[in-house]
Amino acid sequence: MLDDFMTRAALAGIGVACAAAPLGSFVVWRRMAYFGDATAHAAILGVALSLALQISIFAGAVAVALAMALTVTLLTGRGYAMDTLLGVLAHSALAFGLVAVSFLSGIRIDLMAYLFGDILAVSRGDLAVIWVGAVLVVGLIGWRWSALLTSTLSPDLAHASGIDPRREQLILTLALAITVAVAIKVVGVLLIAAMLIIPAAAARPLSRTPEQMALIAAALGAVSAVAGLQSAYVLDTPAGPSIVCVAAIIFACTSALRGLRA
């Protein structure tokens, strides 16, 4: 079954959707959209370093994405507005990554595949990495679900309950770095933030509890992946952007539904 490249691509898309859904819900609740974008942009620098050092691209992307997220966390409140800080770091990391790639002589690299994804070229090894990463993220978020929710609702309430909000922020940061690393092959660094945010935002009008929102977001993300792949196959369009376009259409539909209910 896995000899069919479309089957591998669909399984990869579903795996990324499962990883991004619960994390994307927290990104929406905490208004961390730019945070996710900055972490994703930093991943291209991780790709360049991985190729230069001849180590796993997954390991390099996780390390650099985690370093970026930790840097943002540490510099927050040091005299710069959050959006300014994220803008500077995100675009700087992307630029340094692209420059670093240009110095990789003797190594052939399809830069467009890392920027916009190449889900149709997913191998069995890539599929294993994606699903192991998805299981890690879902397990990590599930383990700390209650504490993460409490610290998201109110840091003061979290402190009163014996929960350290900064520790929960670091857990989210780790989960975000893993998700970025596994999603590179599917949608690329420029579209990862879209897969984090759009399905979660689309699930919000359909949900009554946080748990419902995470589950519905996973389902909508999976539908976006499969339908996007099918439309890319039929219309001969890029697969990664097609997946995001389907997710955007679903978001428009759920938003319209919320408007009708109001």
PDB file of N, CA and C in Angstrom, residues 5 9 27 35 55 65 67 73 100 106 122 128 147-148 174 212:
ATOM      1  N   PHE A   5       2.562   6.657  -4.021  1.00  0.00           N
ATOM      2  CA  PHE A   5       3.061   7.929  -3.480  1.00  0.00           C
ATOM      3  C   PHE A   5       1.926   8.794  -2.947  1.00  0.00           C
ATOM      4  N   ALA A   9       1.639  10.371   0.756  1.00  0.00           N
ATOM      5  CA  ALA A   9       1.411  11.804   0.909  1.00  0.00           C
ATOM      6  C   ALA A   9       0.203  12.071   1.803  1.00  0.00           C
ATOM      7  N   VAL A  27      -2.070  27.941  20.151  1.00  0.00           N
ATOM      8  CA  VAL A  27      -1.544  29.102  19.434  1.00  0.00           C
ATOM      9  C   VAL A  27      -2.645  30.143  19.241  1.00  0.00           C
ATOM     10  N   PHE A  35       4.409  34.004  16.743  1.00  0.00           N
ATOM     11  CA  PHE A  35       5.401  33.167  17.407  1.00  0.00           C
ATOM     12  C   PHE A  35       5.633  31.898  16.582  1.00  0.00           C
ATOM     13  N   ILE A  55      24.004  15.973   9.341  1.00  0.00           N
ATOM     14  CA  ILE A  55      23.190  15.349  10.384  1.00  0.00           C
ATOM     15  C   ILE A  55      21.741  15.336   9.908  1.00  0.00           C
ATOM     16  N   ALA A  65      14.717  25.633  15.562  1.00  0.00           N
ATOM     17  CA  ALA A  65      13.376  26.136  15.880  1.00  0.00           C
ATOM     18  C   ALA A  65      13.216  26.309  17.383  1.00  0.00           C
ATOM     19  N   ALA A  67      15.714  26.827  19.509  1.00  0.00           N
ATOM     20  CA  ALA A  67      16.567  27.955  19.897  1.00  0.00           C
ATOM     21  C   ALA A  67      15.877  29.286  19.604  1.00  0.00           C
ATOM     22  N   THR A  73      11.211  33.836  23.867  1.00  0.00           N
ATOM     23  CA  THR A  73      10.693  33.764  25.241  1.00  0.00           C
ATOM     24  C   THR A  73      11.565  34.568  26.197  1.00  0.00           C
ATOM     25  N   ALA A 100      22.977  30.893   4.102  1.00  0.00           N
ATOM     26  CA  ALA A 100      23.763  29.706   4.471  1.00  0.00           C
ATOM     27  C   ALA A 100      23.613  28.605   3.432  1.00  0.00           C
ATOM     28  N   GLY A 106      28.610  21.762  -3.575  1.00  0.00           N
ATOM     29  CA  GLY A 106      28.675  20.303  -3.718  1.00  0.00           C
ATOM     30  C   GLY A 106      27.461  19.587  -3.179  1.00  0.00           C
ATOM     31  N   VAL A 122       7.394  12.366  -0.265  1.00  0.00           N
ATOM     32  CA  VAL A 122       7.575  11.773   1.058  1.00  0.00           C
ATOM     33  C   VAL A 122       7.916  10.289   0.926  1.00  0.00           C
ATOM     34  N   ALA A 128       7.716   7.816   8.672  1.00  0.00           N
ATOM     35  CA  ALA A 128       7.976   7.349  10.038  1.00  0.00           C
ATOM     36  C   ALA A 128       8.337   8.521  10.949  1.00  0.00           C
ATOM     37  N   ALA A 147      -2.709  21.584  32.823  1.00  0.00           N
ATOM     38  CA  ALA A 147      -1.806  22.659  33.243  1.00  0.00           C
ATOM     39  C   ALA A 147      -1.676  23.720  32.148  1.00  0.00           C
ATOM     40  N   LEU A 148      -1.617  23.286  30.903  1.00  0.00           N
ATOM     41  CA  LEU A 148      -1.519  24.230  29.792  1.00  0.00           C
ATOM     42  C   LEU A 148      -2.777  25.082  29.681  1.00  0.00           C
ATOM     43  N   LEU A 174       8.637  23.478  22.930  1.00  0.00           N
ATOM     44  CA  LEU A 174       9.208  22.211  22.482  1.00  0.00           C
ATOM     45  C   LEU A 174       8.280  21.532  21.475  1.00  0.00           C
ATOM     46  N   GLN A 212     -13.079  19.612  22.399  1.00  0.00           N
ATOM     47  CA  GLN A 212     -13.783  19.530  21.120  1.00  0.00           C
ATOM     48  C   GLN A 212     -13.044  20.305  20.038  1.00  0.00           C
TER      49      GLN A 212
END
